[in-house]
Coordinates of C-alpha atoms and ligand atoms in Angstrom, one line a residue:
M1 CA -66.1 55.6 61.8
S2 CA -62.4 55.9 62.4
K3 CA -59.8 54.8 59.8
N4 CA -58.5 51.3 59.5
V5 CA -54.7 50.8 60.0
I6 CA -52.7 48.4 57.9
I7 CA -49.0 47.9 58.7
I8 CA -46.8 45.9 56.3
L9 CA -43.4 44.9 57.7
I10 CA -40.8 44.1 55.1
D11 CA -38.5 42.2 57.4
G12 CA -34.9 42.9 56.5
G13 CA -35.7 45.4 53.7
R14 CA -32.7 47.6 52.8
L15 CA -33.3 51.3 52.1
D16 CA -31.0 51.4 49.0
R17 CA -33.1 48.6 47.4
A18 CA -36.4 50.3 48.2
K19 CA -35.2 53.3 46.4
K20 CA -34.4 51.2 43.3
F21 CA -37.2 48.7 42.8
N22 CA -40.4 49.8 41.0
T23 CA -43.2 49.3 43.4
F24 CA -41.4 50.9 46.2
K25 CA -40.4 53.8 44.0
N26 CA -44.1 54.2 43.1
L27 CA -45.0 54.1 46.7
E28 CA -42.5 56.8 47.3
S29 CA -44.3 59.1 45.0
N30 CA -47.8 58.5 46.4
S31 CA -47.1 58.5 50.2
I32 CA -45.2 60.3 52.8
F33 CA -41.8 58.7 52.4
F34 CA -39.2 58.8 55.2
P35 CA -35.9 57.8 53.7
N36 CA -34.0 58.6 56.9
S37 CA -35.9 56.7 59.6
I38 CA -33.7 55.1 62.2
T39 CA -34.6 51.9 63.9
Y40 CA -34.0 51.3 67.6
A41 CA -32.5 47.9 67.1
P42 CA -31.0 46.1 64.0
Y43 CA -33.0 42.9 64.6
T44 CA -36.7 42.2 64.5
T45 CA -37.9 41.9 68.1
G46 CA -36.0 44.9 69.5
A47 CA -37.0 47.0 66.5
M48 CA -40.7 46.1 66.5
H49 CA -41.3 46.3 70.2
A50 CA -39.9 49.9 69.9
V51 CA -42.2 50.6 66.9
F52 CA -45.3 49.3 68.7
S53 CA -44.6 51.1 72.0
G54 CA -43.1 54.3 70.6
C55 CA -40.3 53.8 73.1
Y56 CA -36.7 52.6 73.1
G57 CA -36.2 49.1 74.5
N58 CA -34.0 50.2 77.3
R59 CA -37.1 51.7 78.9
T60 CA -39.7 49.1 77.9
G61 CA -37.5 46.2 78.9
T62 CA -37.2 44.6 75.5
D63 CA -33.6 45.5 74.7
S64 CA -32.3 42.1 73.6
Y65 CA -33.4 38.7 72.1
W66 CA -33.5 37.5 75.7
H67 CA -35.8 40.1 77.0
I68 CA -38.8 39.7 74.7
Y69 CA -41.0 38.7 77.6
Q70 CA -39.7 41.4 79.8
F71 CA -41.7 44.1 78.0
R72 CA -43.2 46.3 80.8
K73 CA -46.9 45.8 79.9
N74 CA -48.2 47.8 82.8
Q75 CA -46.1 50.8 82.0
F76 CA -46.2 50.9 78.2
L77 CA -49.4 50.6 76.1
T78 CA -48.9 49.3 72.6
L79 CA -50.3 50.7 69.4
T80 CA -52.5 47.6 69.2
E81 CA -53.9 48.2 72.7
Y82 CA -54.7 51.8 71.8
L83 CA -56.4 50.7 68.6
K84 CA -58.4 48.0 70.3
Q85 CA -59.6 50.5 72.9
N86 CA -60.6 52.7 70.0
G87 CA -62.8 49.9 68.7
H88 CA -60.6 48.4 66.1
Y89 CA -60.6 44.6 65.4
T90 CA -56.9 43.7 65.7
F91 CA -55.2 41.0 63.7
A92 CA -51.5 40.1 63.3
D93 CA -49.8 37.7 60.9
G94 CA -46.1 36.8 61.1
H95 CA -43.5 34.0 61.0
S96 CA -43.1 34.0 64.7
E97 CA -45.0 35.2 67.8
L98 CA -41.9 36.8 69.2
I99 CA -41.5 39.6 66.7
I100 CA -44.1 42.0 68.1
P101 CA -45.8 42.5 71.4
K102 CA -48.9 40.2 71.5
Q103 CA -51.0 42.2 73.9
G104 CA -54.1 43.7 72.4
F105 CA -54.4 41.4 69.4
D106 CA -57.8 39.7 68.9
E107 CA -56.1 37.2 66.6
F108 CA -52.4 36.4 66.1
N109 CA -51.7 34.1 63.2
I110 CA -48.3 32.4 62.6
H111 CA -47.4 31.4 59.1
D112 CA -44.8 28.8 58.1
E113 CA -42.1 31.0 56.5
N114 CA -40.6 28.1 54.5
K115 CA -43.9 27.1 52.9
V116 CA -46.4 30.0 52.7
D117 CA -47.3 31.9 49.6
L118 CA -47.5 35.4 51.2
I119 CA -49.3 37.0 48.3
D120 CA -52.1 34.5 48.5
H121 CA -52.1 34.4 52.3
H122 CA -52.1 38.1 52.8
S123 CA -54.6 38.7 50.1
N124 CA -57.0 36.4 51.9
L125 CA -56.4 38.2 55.2
L126 CA -57.2 41.5 53.5
S127 CA -60.5 40.0 52.2
K128 CA -61.3 38.8 55.7
M129 CA -60.8 42.4 56.9
K130 CA -63.4 43.5 54.4
D131 CA -65.9 41.2 56.1
I132 CA -65.1 42.9 59.4
E133 CA -65.5 46.3 57.8
N134 CA -68.8 45.3 56.3
K135 CA -70.0 44.5 59.8
G136 CA -69.4 48.1 60.7
K137 CA -66.1 47.7 62.5
N138 CA -62.7 49.2 61.9
F139 CA -59.7 46.9 61.8
F140 CA -55.9 47.0 62.4
L141 CA -54.0 44.5 60.3
F142 CA -50.3 43.8 60.8
L143 CA -48.7 41.8 58.0
T144 CA -45.1 40.5 58.0
Y145 CA -43.4 39.9 54.7
S146 CA -40.9 37.3 56.0
N147 CA -39.3 36.0 52.8
I148 CA -36.2 38.1 52.8
H149 CA -35.6 37.0 56.4
T150 CA -36.2 33.4 55.4
G151 CA -33.8 33.6 52.4
I152 CA -31.1 35.2 54.5
M153 CA -31.6 32.6 57.3
N154 CA -31.3 29.7 55.0
N155 CA -28.5 30.9 52.7
V156 CA -26.4 33.2 54.9
L157 CA -27.0 32.7 58.6
K158 CA -26.9 28.9 58.4
V159 CA -24.0 28.9 56.0
F160 CA -21.6 31.5 57.2
N161 CA -20.6 33.1 60.6
N162 CA -19.7 36.7 61.3
F163 CA -16.1 36.0 60.5
S164 CA -16.4 33.8 57.4
K165 CA -13.8 35.2 54.9
E166 CA -15.6 33.7 51.9
Y167 CA -18.7 35.8 52.8
F168 CA -16.9 39.1 52.9
E169 CA -14.8 38.3 49.8
N170 CA -17.9 37.7 47.7
K171 CA -19.7 40.9 47.8
Y172 CA -21.0 40.4 44.3
E173 CA -22.7 37.1 45.3
N174 CA -24.1 38.7 48.4
E175 CA -25.6 41.6 46.3
K176 CA -27.1 39.2 43.8
R177 CA -28.6 37.0 46.5
Y178 CA -30.2 40.0 48.2
D179 CA -31.4 41.5 44.9
E180 CA -33.3 38.3 44.2
L181 CA -34.9 38.4 47.6
F182 CA -35.8 42.1 47.3
K183 CA -37.2 41.6 43.8
N184 CA -39.7 39.1 45.3
A185 CA -40.6 41.6 48.0
D186 CA -41.3 44.2 45.3
T187 CA -43.7 41.8 43.5
Y188 CA -45.4 41.0 46.8
M189 CA -45.8 44.8 47.4
E190 CA -47.3 45.3 44.0
K191 CA -49.9 42.6 44.4
I192 CA -50.8 43.5 48.0
L193 CA -51.2 47.2 47.1
Q194 CA -53.4 46.1 44.2
K195 CA -55.5 44.1 46.5
I196 CA -55.7 47.0 49.0
N197 CA -57.0 49.2 46.2
E198 CA -59.4 46.6 44.9
L199 CA -61.0 46.4 48.4
E200 CA -61.0 50.2 48.5
F201 CA -59.0 50.3 51.7
D202 CA -56.9 53.1 50.2
K203 CA -59.9 55.3 50.7
N204 CA -60.4 54.8 54.5
S205 CA -57.1 53.4 55.9
I206 CA -53.8 54.5 57.1
I207 CA -51.3 52.3 55.4
V208 CA -47.7 52.0 56.7
V209 CA -45.0 50.1 55.0
L210 CA -41.7 49.8 56.9
S211 CA -38.6 47.8 57.3
D212 CA -37.4 46.8 60.8
H213 CA -33.7 46.8 59.8
G214 CA -31.4 46.4 56.8
I215 CA -29.1 43.5 56.1
S216 CA -25.3 43.5 55.6
L217 CA -24.0 42.6 52.1
G218 CA -20.5 42.3 53.5
E219 CA -19.9 45.9 54.2
K220 CA -18.1 45.4 57.6
F221 CA -16.2 42.4 58.6
G222 CA -17.8 40.9 61.7
E223 CA -21.4 41.1 60.6
R224 CA -22.8 38.8 57.9
A225 CA -26.4 39.8 58.3
Y226 CA -27.7 42.1 61.0
G227 CA -27.8 42.5 64.8
A228 CA -24.0 42.7 65.3
F229 CA -23.3 46.4 64.6
C230 CA -25.1 49.8 64.5
Y231 CA -23.9 51.0 61.1
D232 CA -26.3 52.7 58.7
Y233 CA -26.8 49.8 56.3
T234 CA -28.9 48.2 59.0
I235 CA -30.2 51.0 61.3
K236 CA -31.1 53.6 58.6
T237 CA -34.2 52.2 57.0
F238 CA -37.5 53.2 55.4
C239 CA -41.0 54.0 56.3
Y240 CA -43.9 55.0 54.0
I241 CA -47.2 56.3 55.4
K242 CA -50.3 56.7 53.2
S243 CA -53.6 58.1 54.2
P244 CA -56.3 59.5 51.9
E245 CA -56.2 63.1 53.2
I246 CA -52.4 63.4 53.2
E247 CA -50.4 64.9 50.3
P248 CA -47.5 62.7 49.2
K249 CA -44.0 64.1 50.0
I250 CA -40.5 63.1 51.0
I251 CA -39.3 64.0 54.5
H252 CA -35.6 64.2 54.3
Q253 CA -34.8 65.1 57.9
Q254 CA -34.0 62.2 60.3
V255 CA -36.9 60.7 62.1
R256 CA -37.0 57.6 64.3
H257 CA -39.1 54.4 64.1
V258 CA -40.3 55.2 67.6
D259 CA -42.1 58.2 66.1
I260 CA -44.4 56.0 63.9
M261 CA -46.8 54.9 66.7
P262 CA -47.5 58.5 68.1
T263 CA -47.9 59.7 64.5
I264 CA -50.6 57.0 63.7
L265 CA -52.4 57.8 67.0
D266 CA -52.2 61.6 66.2
M267 CA -53.7 60.9 62.7
L268 CA -56.6 59.0 64.3
G269 CA -57.1 61.6 67.0
I270 CA -56.4 59.2 69.8
S271 CA -54.8 60.8 72.8
L272 CA -52.0 59.2 74.8
S273 CA -52.7 57.6 78.1
E274 CA -51.8 59.6 81.2
N275 CA -51.5 56.5 83.3
H276 CA -48.6 55.2 81.3
E277 CA -45.0 56.3 80.8
N278 CA -44.1 59.1 78.4
L279 CA -43.0 58.1 74.9
D280 CA -39.6 58.5 73.4
G281 CA -41.2 59.1 70.0
I282 CA -43.1 62.2 68.9
S283 CA -45.9 62.7 66.4
L284 CA -44.5 63.6 62.9
M285 CA -47.8 65.2 61.9
P286 CA -46.3 68.7 62.2
V287 CA -43.4 67.7 59.8
I288 CA -45.9 66.1 57.5
K289 CA -47.9 69.3 57.4
G290 CA -44.7 71.2 56.6
T291 CA -43.4 72.6 59.9
I292 CA -39.7 72.2 60.3
L293 CA -39.2 70.4 63.6
D294 CA -36.0 70.6 65.6
E295 CA -34.1 67.4 65.0
H296 CA -34.3 64.7 67.6
V297 CA -31.4 62.4 68.1
A298 CA -32.0 58.7 67.3
Y299 CA -30.8 56.1 69.7
S300 CA -30.0 52.5 68.7
E301 CA -28.4 49.6 70.4
T302 CA -27.7 45.9 69.9
G303 CA -26.0 42.9 71.4
N304 CA -23.0 41.8 69.4
P305 CA -22.3 38.1 70.0
L306 CA -18.5 38.7 69.3
D307 CA -16.9 35.2 69.6
E308 CA -19.9 33.6 71.2
N309 CA -22.6 31.6 69.5
A310 CA -25.4 33.6 70.9
P311 CA -25.9 37.3 71.5
P312 CA -25.4 38.7 75.1
K313 CA -28.3 39.3 77.4
E314 CA -27.6 43.0 77.5
P315 CA -26.8 45.3 74.6
N316 CA -23.1 46.0 74.2
I317 CA -23.1 48.5 71.3
H318 CA -25.0 51.7 71.4
S319 CA -25.3 54.5 68.9
I320 CA -26.6 58.1 68.8
R321 CA -27.3 59.7 65.5
T322 CA -28.3 63.0 63.9
T323 CA -28.8 63.6 60.2
N324 CA -25.1 64.3 59.8
W325 CA -23.3 62.6 62.6
K326 CA -23.1 59.4 64.5
L327 CA -21.3 58.3 67.7
I328 CA -21.0 54.6 68.5
Y329 CA -20.1 53.4 71.9
N330 CA -18.9 49.8 72.1
S331 CA -19.5 49.1 75.8
Y332 CA -17.9 45.6 75.6
N333 CA -14.5 47.2 75.2
N334 CA -15.2 50.8 76.1
S335 CA -14.2 52.2 72.7
K336 CA -16.0 54.9 70.7
E337 CA -16.4 55.7 67.0
L338 CA -17.5 59.0 65.5
Y339 CA -18.6 59.4 61.8
D340 CA -19.3 62.4 59.7
L341 CA -22.2 60.9 57.8
K342 CA -22.4 63.7 55.3
T343 CA -18.9 63.1 53.8
D344 CA -18.5 59.5 55.0
P345 CA -21.8 57.7 54.7
D346 CA -20.1 54.3 54.8
E347 CA -18.6 55.1 58.2
N348 CA -15.0 54.3 57.4
N349 CA -13.2 57.2 58.8
N350 CA -13.4 57.2 62.6
L351 CA -13.1 60.8 63.9
I352 CA -13.1 60.0 67.6
G353 CA -10.6 61.9 69.7
K354 CA -10.1 64.6 67.0
E355 CA -11.3 67.3 69.4
L356 CA -14.6 67.8 67.5
E357 CA -17.2 69.6 69.6
I358 CA -19.9 67.2 68.2
E359 CA -18.2 64.3 70.0
K360 CA -19.0 65.7 73.4
I361 CA -22.5 66.8 72.5
L362 CA -23.4 63.3 71.1
W363 CA -21.7 61.5 74.0
N364 CA -23.9 63.5 76.5
H365 CA -27.0 62.6 74.5
L366 CA -26.0 59.0 74.5
L367 CA -25.3 58.8 78.2
K368 CA -28.6 60.5 79.0
I369 CA -30.7 58.1 76.9
K370 CA -28.6 55.0 77.8
N371 CA -28.9 55.8 81.5
K372 CA -32.5 56.9 81.3
N373 CA -31.6 60.2 82.8
F374 CA -34.3 62.6 81.7
Ligands
ZN1 ZN1 -36.1 41.4 61.0

């Protein structure tokens, strides 16, 4: 038999909180921890379509809230489809059917994010997977922890806009609200990992825990939650991968969320389809085994609504990132920003136009990916 795959999405989970709360910290010491994993898009749909396809949304078609159904199914196979072809029973649970590509799922369950007890609900789904395993079949289970998103939706998105002064002037309140939400996520993680161990899935499954994007606590005026900018507090997020034969370690070099899918396939020995487009992501197995890989740039983009009530149809902010540098291109007004992430992790000191060689290098990378010029 092959291995099962369990993916747990902590929607809106911030990296700094994951490094602070107990269960996530424990997970850090018994898995492969990627504390420098860059999401393609700082909002769920764009981020997760990229995770599932191993490709940036500007190639798959899903590069904005408006383009969820424009995912090019015939050109890009999803992780789910690969696993289904490999004989896995495929099951997803989330608060909306829009968050991930649906193709390839045997079952897709939608929970009511305002009512559900996710610990109970997901524990039951894990038990259901045991029945499937007992029938001699592997499974792929995708679980969404939606409560951070729900709390932010009800207490931030519906209360403030991107330019509400009272939001940005109350950072302490924002931190406190978010900490409460993350504390619950930590308890959820603890119970779900216990259940996974109880069912002995830790012995025969690849377990991935990741966040799709972070959430603003008021760092930059003009973004009260996520999806408006490409700064690190939303695009630099976390991923943990656990598999019985893999030694825990921390991978400090930058990786991308588009690398997760090819890594899982590589771990299962599933080869990529030759009848579909090439991936943007690469398998991280060599890095996991200790080889130092050349760094690959990470591309992200989003649609900032600016003064409008809804985001634009096409992305209007794009960023290209290495471990130490980031260039942001604001295509809505043709401006650029350049940050030295090593000395300026909060991205306050814009170094654009200072004749730094890196500016040109990153700009060329950005144009190449943005214009799909390979
Ligand atoms: Zn999300």
